[in-house]
Short mmCIF file of C-alpha atoms in Angstrom, two decimals:
data_model
loop_
_atom_site.label_atom_id
_atom_site.label_comp_id
_atom_site.label_asym_id
_atom_site.label_seq_id
_atom_site.Cartn_x
_atom_site.Cartn_y
_atom_site.Cartn_z
CA UNK A 254 27.12 7.01 33.72
CA UNK A 255 28.00 8.61 30.36
CA UNK A 256 25.57 9.28 27.53
CA UNK A 257 25.31 8.88 23.75
CA UNK A 258 24.31 11.70 21.43
CA UNK A 259 22.73 11.14 17.99
CA UNK A 260 22.94 13.76 15.27
CA UNK A 261 19.80 13.33 13.15
CA UNK A 262 20.22 15.47 10.05
CA UNK A 263 16.90 15.30 8.22
CA UNK A 264 15.35 16.80 5.12
CA UNK A 265 13.63 19.69 6.85
CA UNK A 266 15.45 20.02 10.17
CA UNK A 267 18.63 19.20 12.05
CA UNK A 268 18.27 17.53 15.43
CA UNK A 269 20.47 16.26 18.22
CA UNK A 270 19.16 13.80 20.80
CA UNK A 271 20.91 12.69 23.98
CA UNK A 272 20.17 9.13 25.13
CA UNK A 273 21.01 7.45 28.42
CA UNK A 274 21.98 3.82 28.95
CA UNK A 275 18.31 2.75 29.07
CA UNK A 276 17.82 4.29 25.60
CA UNK A 277 15.61 6.98 27.10
CA UNK A 278 15.68 10.51 25.70
CA UNK A 279 17.42 12.97 28.00
CA UNK A 280 17.42 16.11 25.84
CA UNK A 281 16.59 17.25 22.30
CA UNK A 282 17.69 20.18 20.16
CA UNK A 283 16.01 20.85 16.83
CA UNK A 284 16.07 23.57 14.20
CA UNK A 285 14.47 23.79 10.76
CA UNK A 286 16.36 25.16 7.77
CA UNK A 287 15.42 26.58 4.38
CA UNK A 288 14.01 24.53 1.53
CA UNK A 289 15.19 26.05 -1.75
CA UNK A 290 13.14 25.52 -4.94
CA UNK A 291 14.96 27.24 -7.83
CA UNK A 292 12.69 25.70 -10.50
CA UNK A 293 9.74 23.29 -10.56
CA UNK A 294 11.03 19.85 -9.59
CA UNK A 295 14.33 21.21 -8.20
CA UNK A 296 15.03 21.00 -4.46
CA UNK A 297 18.19 22.32 -2.82
CA UNK A 298 19.67 22.99 0.63
CA UNK A 299 22.47 25.29 1.72
CA UNK A 300 25.24 22.96 3.03
CA UNK A 301 26.54 25.73 5.29
CA UNK A 302 23.10 26.11 6.83
CA UNK A 303 22.87 22.36 7.38
CA UNK A 304 26.18 22.39 9.23
CA UNK A 305 25.34 25.53 11.23
CA UNK A 306 21.99 24.17 12.39
CA UNK A 307 23.43 20.75 13.20
CA UNK A 308 26.29 21.99 15.37
CA UNK A 309 24.05 24.53 17.11
CA UNK A 310 21.41 21.97 18.07
CA UNK A 311 24.17 19.64 19.29
CA UNK A 312 25.43 22.33 21.64
CA UNK A 313 21.84 23.11 22.61
CA UNK A 314 21.05 19.48 23.50
CA UNK A 315 24.19 19.19 25.60
CA UNK A 316 23.27 22.39 27.40
CA UNK A 317 19.73 21.25 28.10
CA UNK A 318 21.06 18.01 29.55
CA UNK A 319 23.68 19.96 31.53
CA UNK A 320 26.42 17.76 30.09
CA UNK A 321 30.05 18.34 29.19
CA UNK A 322 31.89 16.67 26.27
CA UNK A 323 33.55 14.24 28.69
CA UNK A 324 30.06 13.01 29.67
CA UNK A 325 29.44 11.78 26.10
CA UNK A 326 30.70 8.29 25.25
CA UNK A 327 30.18 8.70 21.51
CA UNK A 328 28.37 10.41 18.65
CA UNK A 329 26.21 8.61 16.12
CA UNK A 330 25.21 10.26 12.84
CA UNK A 331 22.12 9.55 10.78
CA UNK A 332 21.19 11.58 7.75
CA UNK A 333 18.90 12.27 4.84
CA UNK A 334 20.28 9.95 2.18
CA UNK A 335 21.16 10.60 -1.47
CA UNK A 336 21.35 14.37 -0.92
CA UNK A 337 24.56 15.40 -2.65
CA UNK A 338 27.27 17.88 -1.62
CA UNK A 339 30.40 18.66 -3.63
CA UNK A 340 33.04 20.86 -2.00
CA UNK A 341 36.58 22.13 -2.44
CA UNK A 342 39.10 20.02 -0.54
CA UNK A 343 41.33 22.98 0.33
CA UNK A 344 38.79 25.62 1.32
CA UNK A 345 35.96 23.33 2.45
CA UNK A 346 33.53 25.53 0.49
CA UNK A 347 30.69 23.83 -1.44
CA UNK A 348 30.81 24.48 -5.19
CA UNK A 349 26.99 24.42 -5.36
CA UNK A 350 24.01 23.98 -3.07
CA UNK A 351 23.26 20.46 -1.85
CA UNK A 352 20.98 18.76 -4.38
CA UNK A 353 18.29 17.06 -2.31
CA UNK A 354 17.11 13.47 -2.76
CA UNK A 355 13.69 14.77 -3.88
CA UNK A 356 15.20 16.74 -6.77
CA UNK A 357 14.14 15.64 -10.27
CA UNK A 358 16.45 17.71 -12.50
CA UNK A 359 18.37 14.66 -13.70
CA UNK A 360 15.31 12.68 -14.84
CA UNK A 361 16.19 13.12 -18.52
CA UNK A 362 19.78 11.98 -17.87
CA UNK A 363 18.42 8.87 -16.15
CA UNK A 364 16.06 8.25 -19.08
CA UNK A 365 19.07 8.24 -21.41
CA UNK A 366 20.79 5.64 -19.25
CA UNK A 367 17.68 3.47 -19.53
CA UNK A 368 17.39 3.95 -23.29
CA UNK A 369 21.06 2.99 -23.65
CA UNK A 370 20.32 -0.34 -21.97
CA UNK A 371 22.05 0.11 -18.62
CA UNK A 372 19.11 -0.71 -16.35
CA UNK A 373 19.86 -4.39 -15.68
CA UNK A 374 23.59 -3.73 -15.27
CA UNK A 375 23.01 -0.98 -12.70
CA UNK A 376 20.45 -3.04 -10.78
CA UNK A 377 22.79 -6.06 -10.63
CA UNK A 378 25.67 -3.98 -9.27
CA UNK A 379 23.82 -1.54 -7.00
CA UNK A 380 20.42 -3.08 -6.20
CA UNK A 381 18.85 0.18 -7.37
CA UNK A 382 16.65 1.27 -10.24
CA UNK A 383 17.91 4.09 -12.46
CA UNK A 384 16.34 7.21 -11.02
CA UNK A 385 17.11 10.86 -10.31
CA UNK A 386 16.56 10.00 -6.62
CA UNK A 387 20.12 8.69 -6.20
CA UNK A 388 23.36 10.63 -5.81
CA UNK A 389 25.28 9.56 -8.93
CA UNK A 390 23.34 11.60 -11.47
CA UNK A 391 23.35 14.59 -9.11
CA UNK A 392 27.16 14.54 -8.95
CA UNK A 393 27.31 14.37 -12.75
CA UNK A 394 24.96 17.36 -13.01
CA UNK A 395 27.12 19.49 -10.71
CA UNK A 396 30.28 18.59 -12.62
CA UNK A 397 28.64 19.40 -15.95
CA UNK A 398 26.82 22.58 -14.92
CA UNK A 399 29.03 24.41 -12.41
CA UNK A 400 31.74 26.30 -14.33
CA UNK A 401 35.13 24.68 -13.87
CA UNK A 402 33.83 21.92 -11.60
CA UNK A 403 34.70 18.98 -13.82
CA UNK A 404 38.28 20.15 -14.39
CA UNK A 405 38.75 20.72 -10.66
CA UNK A 406 37.29 17.29 -9.87
CA UNK A 407 39.53 15.53 -12.38
CA UNK A 408 42.50 17.33 -10.81
CA UNK A 409 41.57 15.84 -7.42
CA UNK A 410 40.52 19.16 -5.92
CA UNK A 411 36.84 18.39 -5.19
CA UNK A 412 35.22 16.03 -2.70
CA UNK A 413 31.77 14.45 -2.87
CA UNK A 414 29.73 13.31 0.05
CA UNK A 415 26.26 12.53 1.20
CA UNK A 416 25.28 14.53 4.28
CA UNK A 417 27.02 12.16 6.71
CA UNK A 418 30.33 12.76 4.91
CA UNK A 419 29.79 16.52 4.97
CA UNK A 420 29.11 16.48 8.71
CA UNK A 421 32.12 14.29 9.53
CA UNK A 422 34.34 16.54 7.40
CA UNK A 423 33.11 19.56 9.36
CA UNK A 424 33.27 17.85 12.76
CA UNK A 425 36.89 16.85 12.17
CA UNK A 426 37.94 20.20 10.63
CA UNK A 427 38.46 18.65 7.21
CA UNK A 428 40.72 15.79 8.27
CA UNK A 429 38.31 12.88 7.67
CA UNK A 430 36.50 12.11 4.40
CA UNK A 431 34.43 8.96 4.93
CA UNK A 432 30.98 7.49 4.55
CA UNK A 433 29.46 4.22 5.69
CA UNK A 434 28.22 1.30 3.60
CA UNK A 435 24.54 2.25 3.95
CA UNK A 436 25.01 5.73 2.50
CA UNK A 437 27.41 4.48 -0.16
CA UNK A 438 24.76 1.99 -1.28
CA UNK A 439 22.44 4.91 -2.16
CA UNK A 440 24.73 6.62 -4.66
CA UNK A 441 24.25 4.36 -7.73
CA UNK A 442 28.06 4.12 -7.75
CA UNK A 443 28.60 1.39 -5.13
CA UNK A 444 28.65 -2.35 -5.75
CA UNK A 445 26.61 -3.92 -2.95
CA UNK A 446 28.06 -7.36 -3.72
CA UNK A 447 31.73 -6.42 -3.43
CA UNK A 448 31.08 -3.51 -1.02
CA UNK A 449 33.36 -1.26 -3.06
CA UNK A 450 33.02 1.73 -5.37
CA UNK A 451 32.44 0.31 -8.84
CA UNK A 452 34.89 1.46 -11.53
CA UNK A 453 32.48 0.63 -14.38
CA UNK A 454 29.74 2.75 -12.81
CA UNK A 455 32.15 5.62 -12.20
CA UNK A 456 33.12 5.56 -15.89
CA UNK A 457 29.48 5.38 -16.99
CA UNK A 458 28.46 8.41 -14.93
CA UNK A 459 31.81 10.19 -15.48
CA UNK A 460 32.53 10.62 -11.77
CA UNK A 461 36.25 10.80 -10.83
CA UNK A 462 37.15 8.25 -8.15
CA UNK A 463 39.25 10.88 -6.37
CA UNK A 464 36.05 12.65 -5.27
CA UNK A 465 34.72 9.72 -3.30
CA UNK A 466 34.89 9.16 0.46
CA UNK A 467 36.43 6.08 2.04
CA UNK A 468 33.69 3.54 2.81
CA UNK A 469 33.62 2.28 6.40
CA UNK A 470 31.39 0.00 8.53
CA UNK A 471 28.33 1.46 10.23
CA UNK A 472 29.69 0.99 13.74
CA UNK A 473 33.30 1.81 14.59
CA UNK A 474 35.32 4.77 15.84
CA UNK A 475 36.07 6.93 12.79
CA UNK A 476 37.77 9.80 14.61
CA UNK A 477 37.12 12.49 17.19
CA UNK A 478 35.42 15.85 17.05
CA UNK A 479 37.80 18.76 16.64
CA UNK A 480 38.71 20.44 19.91
CA UNK A 481 37.63 23.78 18.43
CA UNK A 482 33.98 22.69 18.56
CA UNK A 483 31.58 22.34 21.51
CA UNK A 484 31.66 18.53 21.70
CA UNK A 485 35.42 18.51 21.13
CA UNK A 486 37.21 15.21 21.66
CA UNK A 487 34.07 13.02 21.55
CA UNK A 488 34.52 9.94 19.32
CA UNK A 489 32.38 9.75 16.17
CA UNK A 490 31.45 6.09 16.28
CA UNK A 491 28.33 5.29 14.25
CA UNK A 492 26.93 6.27 10.85
CA UNK A 493 23.87 5.06 8.96
CA UNK A 494 21.45 6.56 6.48
CA UNK A 495 18.22 7.51 8.17
CA UNK A 496 16.11 4.57 7.02
CA UNK A 497 18.72 1.95 7.83
CA UNK A 498 19.22 3.61 11.21
CA UNK A 499 15.48 3.37 11.84
CA UNK A 500 15.49 -0.33 10.90
CA UNK A 501 18.26 -0.88 13.45
CA UNK A 502 16.57 1.34 16.03
CA UNK A 503 13.40 -0.72 15.64
CA UNK A 504 15.52 -3.82 16.34
CA UNK A 505 14.47 -5.43 13.06
CA UNK A 506 17.62 -7.53 13.25
CA UNK A 507 16.22 -10.83 11.94
CA UNK A 508 15.29 -11.61 8.31
CA UNK A 509 11.65 -10.77 7.57
CA UNK A 510 11.27 -8.09 10.23
CA UNK A 511 9.91 -4.90 8.69
CA UNK A 512 9.52 -1.24 9.63
CA UNK A 513 8.03 1.83 8.01
CA UNK A 514 9.14 5.36 8.78
CA UNK A 515 6.63 8.17 8.31
CA UNK A 516 8.84 11.18 7.77
CA UNK A 517 9.04 13.69 4.93
CA UNK A 518 8.75 10.60 2.76
CA UNK A 519 7.75 7.07 3.73
CA UNK A 520 10.32 4.32 3.74
CA UNK A 521 9.53 0.66 4.21
CA UNK A 522 12.52 -1.61 4.88
CA UNK A 523 12.48 -5.37 5.33
CA UNK A 524 15.53 -7.20 6.67
CA UNK A 525 16.56 -9.86 4.12
CA UNK A 526 19.60 -11.28 5.90
CA UNK A 527 23.22 -11.55 4.82
CA UNK A 528 22.65 -11.59 1.07
CA UNK A 529 21.06 -8.98 -1.20
CA UNK A 530 17.56 -9.90 -2.33
CA UNK A 531 16.56 -9.31 -5.95
CA UNK A 532 13.24 -7.53 -6.32
CA UNK A 533 10.86 -8.42 -9.14
CA UNK A 534 8.47 -5.65 -8.11
CA UNK A 535 10.64 -2.55 -8.42
CA UNK A 536 11.75 -2.35 -4.82
CA UNK A 537 15.38 -1.61 -4.01
CA UNK A 538 18.05 -3.90 -2.59
CA UNK A 539 20.21 -1.97 -0.19
CA UNK A 540 22.76 -2.45 2.57
CA UNK A 541 21.02 -2.43 5.95
CA UNK A 542 24.20 -2.07 8.04
CA UNK A 543 27.65 -3.50 8.63
CA UNK A 544 28.40 -4.24 12.28
CA UNK A 545 31.04 -6.50 13.79
CA UNK A 546 32.22 -7.75 10.40
CA UNK A 547 28.73 -8.87 9.36
CA UNK A 548 26.81 -7.12 6.56
CA UNK A 549 23.02 -7.24 6.54
CA UNK A 550 20.81 -6.29 3.60
CA UNK A 551 17.26 -5.05 3.15
CA UNK A 552 14.52 -4.62 0.60
CA UNK A 553 13.30 -1.04 0.50
CA UNK A 554 10.33 0.80 -0.88
CA UNK A 555 10.60 4.59 -1.00
CA UNK A 556 7.69 7.03 -1.11
CA UNK A 557 8.83 10.57 -1.87
CA UNK A 558 5.96 12.49 -0.25
CA UNK A 559 4.66 11.08 3.04
CA UNK A 560 4.42 13.43 5.98
CA UNK A 561 5.40 16.26 3.62
CA UNK A 562 1.83 16.21 2.33
CA UNK A 563 0.76 17.53 5.76
CA UNK A 564 3.35 20.31 5.47
CA UNK A 565 1.79 21.14 2.10
CA UNK A 566 -1.66 21.38 3.70
CA UNK A 567 -0.11 23.86 6.14
CA UNK A 568 2.25 25.86 3.94
CA UNK A 569 0.73 25.42 0.48
CA UNK A 570 -3.02 25.34 1.01
CA UNK A 571 -3.08 27.04 4.40
CA UNK A 572 -5.96 24.89 5.69
CA UNK A 573 -4.11 24.18 8.97
CA UNK A 574 -1.80 26.40 10.98
CA UNK A 575 0.17 23.58 12.62
CA UNK A 576 0.79 20.01 11.47
CA UNK A 577 -0.66 18.70 14.74
CA UNK A 578 -4.10 20.01 13.69
CA UNK A 579 -4.50 17.66 10.73
CA UNK A 580 -5.90 14.66 12.63
CA UNK A 581 -8.74 16.64 14.25
CA UNK A 582 -9.60 18.28 10.91
CA UNK A 583 -9.62 14.90 9.12
CA UNK A 584 -11.86 13.36 11.80
CA UNK A 585 -14.37 16.22 11.58
CA UNK A 586 -15.90 14.41 8.59
CA UNK A 587 -16.95 10.73 8.56
CA UNK A 588 -14.88 9.86 5.45
CA UNK A 589 -12.99 11.49 2.58
CA UNK A 590 -16.22 12.11 0.63
CA UNK A 591 -14.87 10.18 -2.34
CA UNK A 592 -11.79 12.44 -2.59
CA UNK A 593 -8.40 10.91 -3.43
CA UNK A 594 -5.18 12.90 -3.26
CA UNK A 595 -2.09 11.53 -5.00
CA UNK A 596 0.87 13.51 -3.56
CA UNK A 597 3.18 13.05 -6.54
CA UNK A 598 4.69 16.48 -5.96
CA UNK A 599 8.17 15.14 -6.77
CA UNK A 600 7.08 12.29 -9.03
CA UNK A 601 6.25 8.80 -7.78
CA UNK A 602 8.74 6.50 -6.07
CA UNK A 603 8.38 2.76 -5.52
CA UNK A 604 6.84 0.71 -6.95
CA UNK A 605 5.91 3.10 -9.80
CA UNK A 606 9.14 5.10 -10.37
CA UNK A 607 7.53 7.79 -12.52
CA UNK A 608 9.48 11.09 -12.28
CA UNK A 609 6.90 12.74 -14.55
CA UNK A 610 3.87 12.10 -12.33
CA UNK A 611 2.45 15.12 -10.54
CA UNK A 612 0.12 15.75 -7.64
CA UNK A 613 -3.54 15.06 -8.34
CA UNK A 614 -6.81 15.50 -6.44
CA UNK A 615 -9.79 13.55 -7.76
CA UNK A 616 -13.41 13.27 -6.69
CA UNK A 617 -13.98 16.92 -5.77
CA UNK A 618 -17.64 18.02 -5.67
CA UNK A 619 -19.47 21.14 -4.50
CA UNK A 620 -19.73 19.45 -1.12
CA UNK A 621 -15.97 18.92 -0.73
CA UNK A 622 -14.51 20.71 2.28
CA UNK A 623 -11.02 21.31 3.56
CA UNK A 624 -11.59 18.42 5.98
CA UNK A 625 -12.17 15.97 3.10
CA UNK A 626 -8.89 17.02 1.49
CA UNK A 627 -7.08 16.69 4.83
CA UNK A 628 -8.50 13.20 5.30
CA UNK A 629 -7.58 12.23 1.74
CA UNK A 630 -4.08 13.55 2.34
CA UNK A 631 -3.59 11.34 5.41
CA UNK A 632 -5.09 8.36 3.61
CA UNK A 633 -2.70 8.89 0.69
CA UNK A 634 0.20 8.15 3.03
CA UNK A 635 -1.32 4.82 4.07
CA UNK A 636 -2.24 3.86 0.50
CA UNK A 637 1.34 4.41 -0.66
CA UNK A 638 2.74 2.30 2.18
CA UNK A 639 0.24 -0.47 1.37
CA UNK A 640 1.57 -0.50 -2.20
CA UNK A 641 5.10 -0.95 -0.86
CA UNK A 642 4.20 -3.79 1.47
CA UNK A 643 2.26 -5.56 -1.27
CA UNK A 644 5.39 -5.45 -3.44
CA UNK A 645 7.55 -6.69 -0.55
CA UNK A 646 5.18 -9.59 0.08
CA UNK A 647 5.36 -10.55 -3.60
CA UNK A 648 9.17 -10.42 -3.56
CA UNK A 649 9.90 -12.15 -0.26
CA UNK A 650 6.78 -14.31 0.13
CA UNK A 651 6.47 -13.24 3.76
CA UNK A 652 3.12 -12.50 5.38
CA UNK A 653 4.05 -10.18 8.20
CA UNK A 654 2.79 -10.62 11.71
CA UNK A 655 3.26 -6.90 12.27
CA UNK A 656 4.64 -3.69 10.79
CA UNK A 657 6.77 -1.62 13.17
CA UNK A 658 6.31 2.10 12.64
CA UNK A 659 8.11 5.31 13.56
CA UNK A 660 8.58 8.89 12.43
CA UNK A 661 6.57 12.01 13.14
CA UNK A 662 3.33 10.94 11.45
CA UNK A 663 3.33 7.64 13.37
CA UNK A 664 1.93 9.64 16.29
CA UNK A 665 -1.28 10.15 14.29
CA UNK A 666 -3.69 7.52 15.62
CA UNK A 667 -6.16 7.83 12.76
CA UNK A 668 -3.41 7.32 10.19
CA UNK A 669 -2.04 4.28 12.03
CA UNK A 670 -5.48 2.67 12.29
CA UNK A 671 -6.22 3.36 8.63
CA UNK A 672 -2.82 1.90 7.79
CA UNK A 673 -3.63 -1.33 9.62
CA UNK A 674 -6.97 -1.48 7.81
CA UNK A 675 -5.39 -1.05 4.38
CA UNK A 676 -2.67 -3.61 5.09
CA UNK A 677 -4.75 -6.21 6.87
CA UNK A 678 -1.73 -6.39 9.20
CA UNK A 679 -1.14 -5.20 12.74
CA UNK A 680 0.72 -1.90 13.03
CA UNK A 681 2.90 -1.57 16.13
CA UNK A 682 4.16 1.75 17.46
CA UNK A 683 7.01 1.65 20.00
CA UNK A 684 7.24 3.84 23.08
CA UNK A 685 10.27 5.61 21.64
CA UNK A 686 9.35 6.66 18.10
CA UNK A 687 12.65 8.50 17.57
CA UNK A 688 14.02 5.27 16.19
CA UNK A 689 16.14 6.90 13.48
CA UNK A 690 18.20 8.78 16.05
CA UNK A 691 18.07 5.77 18.37
CA UNK A 692 19.54 3.52 15.66
CA UNK A 693 22.46 5.92 15.21
CA UNK A 694 22.95 6.01 18.97
CA UNK A 695 22.91 2.21 19.13
CA UNK A 696 25.54 1.94 16.37
CA UNK A 697 27.81 4.42 18.15
CA UNK A 698 27.20 2.84 21.53
CA UNK A 699 28.16 -0.62 20.30
CA UNK A 700 31.42 0.74 18.86
CA UNK A 701 32.52 2.38 22.12
CA UNK A 702 31.29 -0.41 24.43
CA UNK A 703 28.41 1.66 25.84
CA UNK A 704 26.13 -1.29 25.02
CA UNK A 705 27.40 -4.87 24.84
CA UNK A 706 25.31 -6.45 22.09
CA UNK A 707 22.19 -6.24 19.94
CA UNK A 708 20.53 -8.65 22.39
CA UNK A 709 21.02 -6.06 25.11
CA UNK A 710 19.57 -3.38 22.84
CA UNK A 711 16.49 -5.45 21.99
CA UNK A 712 15.43 -5.34 25.63
CA UNK A 713 14.92 -1.58 25.31
CA UNK A 714 12.27 -1.93 22.56
CA UNK A 715 8.79 -1.56 24.08
CA UNK A 716 5.31 -1.29 22.55
CA UNK A 717 3.29 1.89 22.97
CA UNK A 718 0.21 0.82 21.00
CA UNK A 719 -0.84 -1.94 18.65
CA UNK A 720 -3.37 -1.18 15.88
CA UNK A 721 -5.32 -4.18 14.58
CA UNK A 722 -7.17 -4.21 11.22
CA UNK A 723 -10.87 -3.39 11.64
CA UNK A 724 -12.33 -2.83 8.14
CA UNK A 725 -11.05 -5.58 5.83
CA UNK A 726 -14.25 -5.75 3.78
CA UNK A 727 -13.85 -2.29 2.23
CA UNK A 728 -10.06 -2.18 2.02
CA UNK A 729 -9.84 -3.82 -1.42
CA UNK A 730 -12.36 -1.42 -2.96
CA UNK A 731 -10.64 1.63 -1.49
CA UNK A 732 -7.25 0.49 -2.74
CA UNK A 733 -8.65 -0.18 -6.23
CA UNK A 734 -9.95 3.40 -6.38
CA UNK A 735 -6.59 4.64 -5.14
CA UNK A 736 -4.79 2.78 -7.92
CA UNK A 737 -7.10 4.39 -10.47
CA UNK A 738 -6.20 7.80 -9.04
CA UNK A 739 -2.48 6.97 -9.24
CA UNK A 740 -2.83 5.97 -12.88
CA UNK A 741 -4.34 9.36 -13.67
CA UNK A 742 -1.41 11.19 -12.09
CA UNK A 743 1.25 9.38 -14.12
CA UNK A 744 3.36 10.89 -16.91
CA UNK A 745 1.76 14.32 -16.47
CA UNK A 746 4.77 16.47 -17.31
CA UNK A 747 5.79 14.09 -20.11
CA UNK A 748 2.61 15.19 -21.90
CA UNK A 749 3.99 18.70 -22.13
CA UNK A 750 1.30 20.10 -19.85
#
């Protein structure tokens, strides 16, 4: 029986996971890569390093599973979204580092778009708010700040892509320049109603159409890996941005079903069916996937700093040596001691959308210990997700029976229980929490006939643990204090401090 391999290119690491026909993990390869911070608020990656780590872990995973390319039925790709790469079509060399989704350098540019009255127009076409988060303003920055880039782009010599496009270009030795509808919908250049690049948006942001990849469905055979590479000849058959892939991997295939991924950021997506839903509470409307000729949409709330706050405790404060230590440290005290940590290290995402907010710790006393800060850090993740779900409830009018969860921090039992308490909703963790990679594998597997249907896939989804709310009486008071802390973090850099 052949296998499916998912390439999961994330914000801090590249991974490759081999799945069998029962959707069980056979082998994993993973490697972290550098995070580059040229200035405060700027975040970059080296595109060459992303490619090098991704192809190496793919070869590693195949080796660990003792598999040959002919044993692989297809490759699915899932990726950090919005991160922007611009490269030379002839040489394949990037003209600048990848500008990461967390990067805030284009906040002033986005403010100008708002002041000029483009907010409603952009939301109607793209389902997005105007924010530095998305790819469009990042492309414009590269064209305006890299010497000669705009002239080369207008001459048709440069290509743009989100990370999926960059990987496919590399995997096919520069013969295929594509993206899928989910990644295209995160650029602020794509009309989610017509499912095409929008000429008016391209003119507004001054992005030449010749730079853009061809937009394809999320599940079909796009091409084959170059024979010069380890997995040579294997069909590339599925692509989805990481959060849409996780929604599909969680089998949230019916309207109203909702998942939250606890990764570097936190991303709550709710399936809204075959039409885009308009948010009145500053959530995003986005394409969930396009499979078998049918396009599904989702409401999304994006938190910029989720699990990354634990990395900060490790790398910034140095109060833990490994991320796995945070739960024990947090549970060494009975509560957070009145401490609230707002991890607005890269501004605030939904539902606040304040690029000028900055990280804040409130409630510190002489009795505050590292454990209180660790507990407040974990609680900050749950508070932010509760804000997202509250906005989704207001938009869709759906009281959820459960929230399906995945991502690295979903393994933290204290965090999951606290999340259920703050939501007043059951939190359900599946046995396979690698749902982002699993969603990409599913999309590829459907395209090559490895799996027959989504009904067949749904049978693979199994519960590991269900967390029921246990402290509803104090949840409202805790969330009110959290909101006060958030308010104090807002607009910090706009004050000139």
